[in-house]
mmCIF file of C-alpha atoms in Angstrom:
data_model
loop_
_atom_site.group_PDB
_atom_site.id
_atom_site.type_symbol
_atom_site.label_atom_id
_atom_site.label_comp_id
_atom_site.label_asym_id
_atom_site.label_seq_id
_atom_site.Cartn_x
_atom_site.Cartn_y
_atom_site.Cartn_z
ATOM 1 C CA MET A 1 26.979 -13.721 -31.430
ATOM 2 C CA TYR A 2 25.375 -18.064 -29.547
ATOM 3 C CA ILE A 3 27.273 -17.675 -26.693
ATOM 4 C CA LYS A 4 26.665 -14.023 -26.044
ATOM 5 C CA GLN A 5 22.325 -15.704 -26.299
ATOM 6 C CA THR A 6 22.867 -18.238 -24.486
ATOM 7 C CA LEU A 7 24.662 -15.575 -21.730
ATOM 8 C CA ARG A 8 21.880 -14.227 -21.823
ATOM 9 C CA PHE A 9 19.109 -17.313 -21.418
ATOM 10 C CA VAL A 10 20.794 -18.014 -18.890
ATOM 11 C CA LEU A 11 21.420 -15.046 -16.806
ATOM 12 C CA LYS A 12 17.923 -13.378 -16.841
ATOM 13 C CA PRO A 13 16.994 -16.384 -14.896
ATOM 14 C CA LEU A 14 19.108 -15.949 -12.536
ATOM 15 C CA SER A 15 18.203 -12.299 -12.153
ATOM 16 C CA PHE A 16 15.297 -13.913 -9.490
ATOM 17 C CA VAL A 17 18.194 -15.280 -7.304
ATOM 18 C CA PRO A 18 19.081 -11.870 -5.416
ATOM 19 C CA ALA A 19 15.082 -11.881 -4.852
ATOM 20 C CA ILE A 20 14.511 -15.153 -3.254
ATOM 21 C CA ILE A 21 17.538 -14.686 -1.454
ATOM 22 C CA MET A 22 16.142 -11.196 0.607
ATOM 23 C CA MET A 23 12.382 -13.517 1.544
ATOM 24 C CA CYS A 24 14.364 -15.843 2.720
ATOM 25 C CA VAL A 25 16.761 -13.326 4.737
ATOM 26 C CA ILE A 26 13.199 -11.842 5.728
ATOM 27 C CA PHE A 27 11.287 -15.016 6.270
ATOM 28 C CA MET A 28 14.271 -16.212 9.378
ATOM 29 C CA PHE A 29 14.488 -12.816 10.054
ATOM 30 C CA SER A 30 10.787 -13.761 11.353
ATOM 31 C CA GLY A 31 11.271 -16.940 11.518
ATOM 32 C CA GLN A 32 13.257 -15.618 15.576
ATOM 33 C CA GLU A 33 11.291 -16.109 18.740
ATOM 34 C CA GLY A 34 10.611 -12.795 20.790
ATOM 35 C CA ASP A 35 14.125 -12.602 22.905
ATOM 36 C CA VAL A 36 15.828 -12.837 20.894
ATOM 37 C CA SER A 37 14.686 -11.118 18.019
ATOM 38 C CA SER A 38 14.757 -7.532 20.852
ATOM 39 C CA GLN A 39 18.571 -9.477 21.919
ATOM 40 C CA LEU A 40 19.377 -8.577 18.151
ATOM 41 C CA SER A 41 17.669 -4.912 17.741
ATOM 42 C CA TYR A 42 19.474 -3.887 20.920
ATOM 43 C CA GLN A 43 23.149 -5.494 20.037
ATOM 44 C CA VAL A 44 22.686 -3.167 16.838
ATOM 45 C CA GLY A 45 21.440 -0.414 18.402
ATOM 46 C CA ILE A 46 24.989 -1.359 20.673
ATOM 47 C CA LYS A 47 27.016 -0.880 17.503
ATOM 48 C CA VAL A 48 25.818 1.847 16.174
ATOM 49 C CA PHE A 49 25.773 4.089 19.400
ATOM 50 C CA SER A 50 29.303 3.016 20.270
ATOM 51 C CA TYR A 51 30.638 3.778 16.805
ATOM 52 C CA ALA A 52 28.988 7.707 17.532
ATOM 53 C CA ASN A 53 30.790 7.990 20.427
ATOM 54 C CA GLU A 54 34.233 6.710 18.646
ATOM 55 C CA LYS A 55 33.265 8.685 15.843
ATOM 56 C CA LEU A 56 31.863 12.363 16.890
ATOM 57 C CA ASP A 57 33.501 12.186 20.984
ATOM 58 C CA ARG A 58 30.717 12.468 22.573
ATOM 59 C CA GLY A 59 31.863 10.448 26.320
ATOM 60 C CA TRP A 60 28.840 8.573 26.202
ATOM 61 C CA SER A 61 29.611 5.269 29.645
ATOM 62 C CA LYS A 62 29.276 2.027 28.796
ATOM 63 C CA ALA A 63 25.811 2.743 30.544
ATOM 64 C CA GLN A 64 24.446 5.436 28.683
ATOM 65 C CA ILE A 65 25.142 3.256 25.227
ATOM 66 C CA GLU A 66 22.707 0.859 26.837
ATOM 67 C CA ASP A 67 20.925 3.055 28.102
ATOM 68 C CA LEU A 68 20.380 4.425 23.861
ATOM 69 C CA SER A 69 19.943 0.838 22.437
ATOM 70 C CA GLU A 70 17.233 0.333 25.203
ATOM 71 C CA ALA A 71 14.661 3.789 24.820
ATOM 72 C CA SER A 72 15.871 2.979 20.691
ATOM 73 C CA GLN A 73 14.985 -0.271 19.783
ATOM 74 C CA PHE A 74 11.337 0.329 18.443
ATOM 75 C CA TYR A 75 13.140 2.750 15.731
ATOM 76 C CA VAL A 76 16.320 -0.492 14.551
ATOM 77 C CA ARG A 77 13.113 -2.567 14.590
ATOM 78 C CA LYS A 78 11.545 -0.009 11.954
ATOM 79 C CA THR A 79 14.288 0.740 9.948
ATOM 80 C CA ALA A 80 15.349 -2.964 9.512
ATOM 81 C CA HIS A 81 12.041 -3.277 7.660
ATOM 82 C CA VAL A 82 11.862 -0.167 6.317
ATOM 83 C CA THR A 83 16.068 -2.160 5.403
ATOM 84 C CA GLU A 84 15.116 -5.281 4.098
ATOM 85 C CA TYR A 85 12.159 -4.819 1.775
ATOM 86 C CA PHE A 86 13.475 -0.868 0.126
ATOM 87 C CA LEU A 87 16.605 -4.461 -0.672
ATOM 88 C CA LEU A 88 13.507 -6.590 -1.825
ATOM 89 C CA ALA A 89 12.037 -4.389 -3.770
ATOM 90 C CA VAL A 90 15.214 -4.053 -5.628
ATOM 91 C CA SER A 91 15.554 -6.868 -6.226
ATOM 92 C CA VAL A 92 11.809 -8.105 -7.746
ATOM 93 C CA ALA A 93 11.499 -5.102 -9.155
ATOM 94 C CA PHE A 94 15.114 -5.417 -11.747
ATOM 95 C CA PRO A 95 14.707 -8.938 -12.625
ATOM 96 C CA LEU A 96 10.960 -7.747 -13.849
ATOM 97 C CA TYR A 97 12.377 -4.958 -15.381
ATOM 98 C CA VAL A 98 15.049 -6.487 -17.760
ATOM 99 C CA TYR A 99 12.558 -9.344 -18.646
ATOM 100 C CA GLY A 100 10.375 -5.450 -20.215
ATOM 101 C CA LEU A 101 8.133 -4.824 -17.409
ATOM 102 C CA ARG A 102 8.121 -0.836 -17.647
ATOM 103 C CA GLY A 103 6.334 1.765 -15.813
ATOM 104 C CA PRO A 104 2.972 2.105 -14.152
ATOM 105 C CA LEU A 105 2.808 -1.901 -14.613
ATOM 106 C CA LEU A 106 6.514 -2.642 -13.124
ATOM 107 C CA VAL A 107 5.751 -0.165 -9.746
ATOM 108 C CA LEU A 108 1.617 -2.017 -9.645
ATOM 109 C CA PHE A 109 3.544 -5.541 -10.038
ATOM 110 C CA ALA A 110 6.019 -5.780 -8.131
ATOM 111 C CA GLY A 111 5.009 -3.245 -5.339
ATOM 112 C CA ALA A 112 1.604 -5.759 -4.850
ATOM 113 C CA PHE A 113 4.093 -8.630 -4.535
ATOM 114 C CA CYS A 114 6.183 -7.159 -2.194
ATOM 115 C CA ALA A 115 3.587 -6.172 -0.255
ATOM 116 C CA GLY A 116 1.764 -9.572 -0.190
ATOM 117 C CA PHE A 117 5.175 -11.103 0.400
ATOM 118 C CA ALA A 118 5.174 -8.282 4.432
ATOM 119 C CA CYS A 119 0.835 -9.156 4.587
ATOM 120 C CA LEU A 120 2.724 -13.145 4.354
ATOM 121 C CA ASP A 121 5.669 -12.567 6.745
ATOM 122 C CA GLU A 122 3.175 -11.085 9.397
ATOM 123 C CA TYR A 123 0.795 -13.966 9.084
ATOM 124 C CA HIS A 124 3.867 -16.038 9.434
ATOM 125 C CA GLN A 125 4.875 -14.459 13.041
ATOM 126 C CA SER A 126 1.626 -14.979 14.130
ATOM 127 C CA PHE A 127 3.093 -18.952 15.156
ATOM 128 C CA VAL A 128 6.371 -17.709 16.560
ATOM 129 C CA SER A 129 6.584 -17.373 19.820
ATOM 130 C CA GLY A 130 6.367 -14.198 21.535
ATOM 131 C CA ARG A 131 5.913 -12.143 18.616
ATOM 132 C CA SER A 132 2.680 -11.233 16.555
ATOM 133 C CA PRO A 133 1.752 -9.762 13.291
ATOM 134 C CA SER A 134 0.824 -6.206 13.148
ATOM 135 C CA LYS A 135 -1.030 -4.056 10.107
ATOM 136 C CA ARG A 136 1.317 -1.155 11.505
ATOM 137 C CA ASP A 137 4.326 -3.553 10.431
ATOM 138 C CA VAL A 138 2.526 -4.248 6.745
ATOM 139 C CA LEU A 139 2.601 -0.533 6.550
ATOM 140 C CA ILE A 140 6.662 0.653 7.922
ATOM 141 C CA ASP A 141 7.289 -2.642 5.003
ATOM 142 C CA CYS A 142 5.910 -0.345 2.083
ATOM 143 C CA MET A 143 8.037 3.216 3.143
ATOM 144 C CA GLY A 144 10.343 0.763 1.412
ATOM 145 C CA ILE A 145 8.580 -0.955 -1.495
ATOM 146 C CA LEU A 146 7.769 2.648 -2.577
ATOM 147 C CA PRO A 147 11.424 3.761 -2.904
ATOM 148 C CA GLY A 148 13.078 0.046 -3.620
ATOM 149 C CA ILE A 149 10.763 0.641 -7.407
ATOM 150 C CA ILE A 150 11.268 4.226 -8.325
ATOM 151 C CA ILE A 151 15.290 3.999 -7.896
ATOM 152 C CA THR A 152 14.638 0.657 -9.811
ATOM 153 C CA ARG A 153 13.148 2.768 -12.399
ATOM 154 C CA ILE A 154 14.862 5.161 -12.298
ATOM 155 C CA VAL A 155 18.641 3.329 -12.614
ATOM 156 C CA GLY A 156 16.756 0.763 -15.140
ATOM 157 C CA TRP A 157 16.745 4.339 -17.780
ATOM 158 C CA THR A 158 19.009 5.288 -17.716
ATOM 159 C CA GLY A 159 21.306 2.418 -17.771
ATOM 160 C CA ARG A 160 19.524 1.914 -20.925
ATOM 161 C CA MET A 161 19.737 5.764 -22.186
ATOM 162 C CA THR A 162 23.062 5.894 -21.678
ATOM 163 C CA ILE A 163 25.030 2.841 -21.293
ATOM 164 C CA PHE A 164 22.307 0.183 -23.677
ATOM 165 C CA ARG A 165 21.067 3.281 -26.099
ATOM 166 C CA PRO A 166 24.996 3.035 -28.296
ATOM 167 C CA LEU A 167 24.568 -1.463 -28.283
ATOM 168 C CA ALA A 168 20.679 -0.593 -29.821
ATOM 169 C CA ASN A 169 21.917 1.592 -32.282
ATOM 170 C CA LYS A 170 24.642 -1.098 -33.475
ATOM 171 C CA LYS A 171 21.617 -3.204 -33.896
ATOM 172 C CA LYS A 172 20.126 -0.822 -35.816
ATOM 173 C CA GLN A 173 22.067 -0.157 -37.882
ATOM 174 C CA LYS A 174 23.969 -3.122 -38.787
ATOM 175 C CA GLY A 175 20.175 -4.671 -39.226
ATOM 176 C CA TYR A 176 20.062 -7.077 -36.576
#
């Protein structure tokens, strides 16, 4: 029993590590100069359209793939925003859930934290060459935050009701 308590004592605080890593990744991407960031989005588009061309047998030439990548850069960038903040929301909401924050309070605290980080990140971009802050980007970031928190709540609730419920019932029967 002592080992189990020690593991909980050590592992629970470590549940915040993914959130810290995700914040560093977001901060790193937003610290890229405008040209570097655009080139990265362009290369992602090239890879996506090349893969689609191969799998869907579209017969696109290299020039067509480059044109499609150029035309879709805006969508690639905004999809990256939503995805980054979805992952941040999951990595922030999960440890809060583990520590017992549930329901609307989880949505409020995790959502406010992630939205605040989105604002801070946009402010950070104002100091980067070729980048500028955007309220629209904060709103787009928030489109990833809420689904991330809701999915964390669903997974956490499902786990509590299925996987961990038998463990809780055993404790009650033994009188712990």
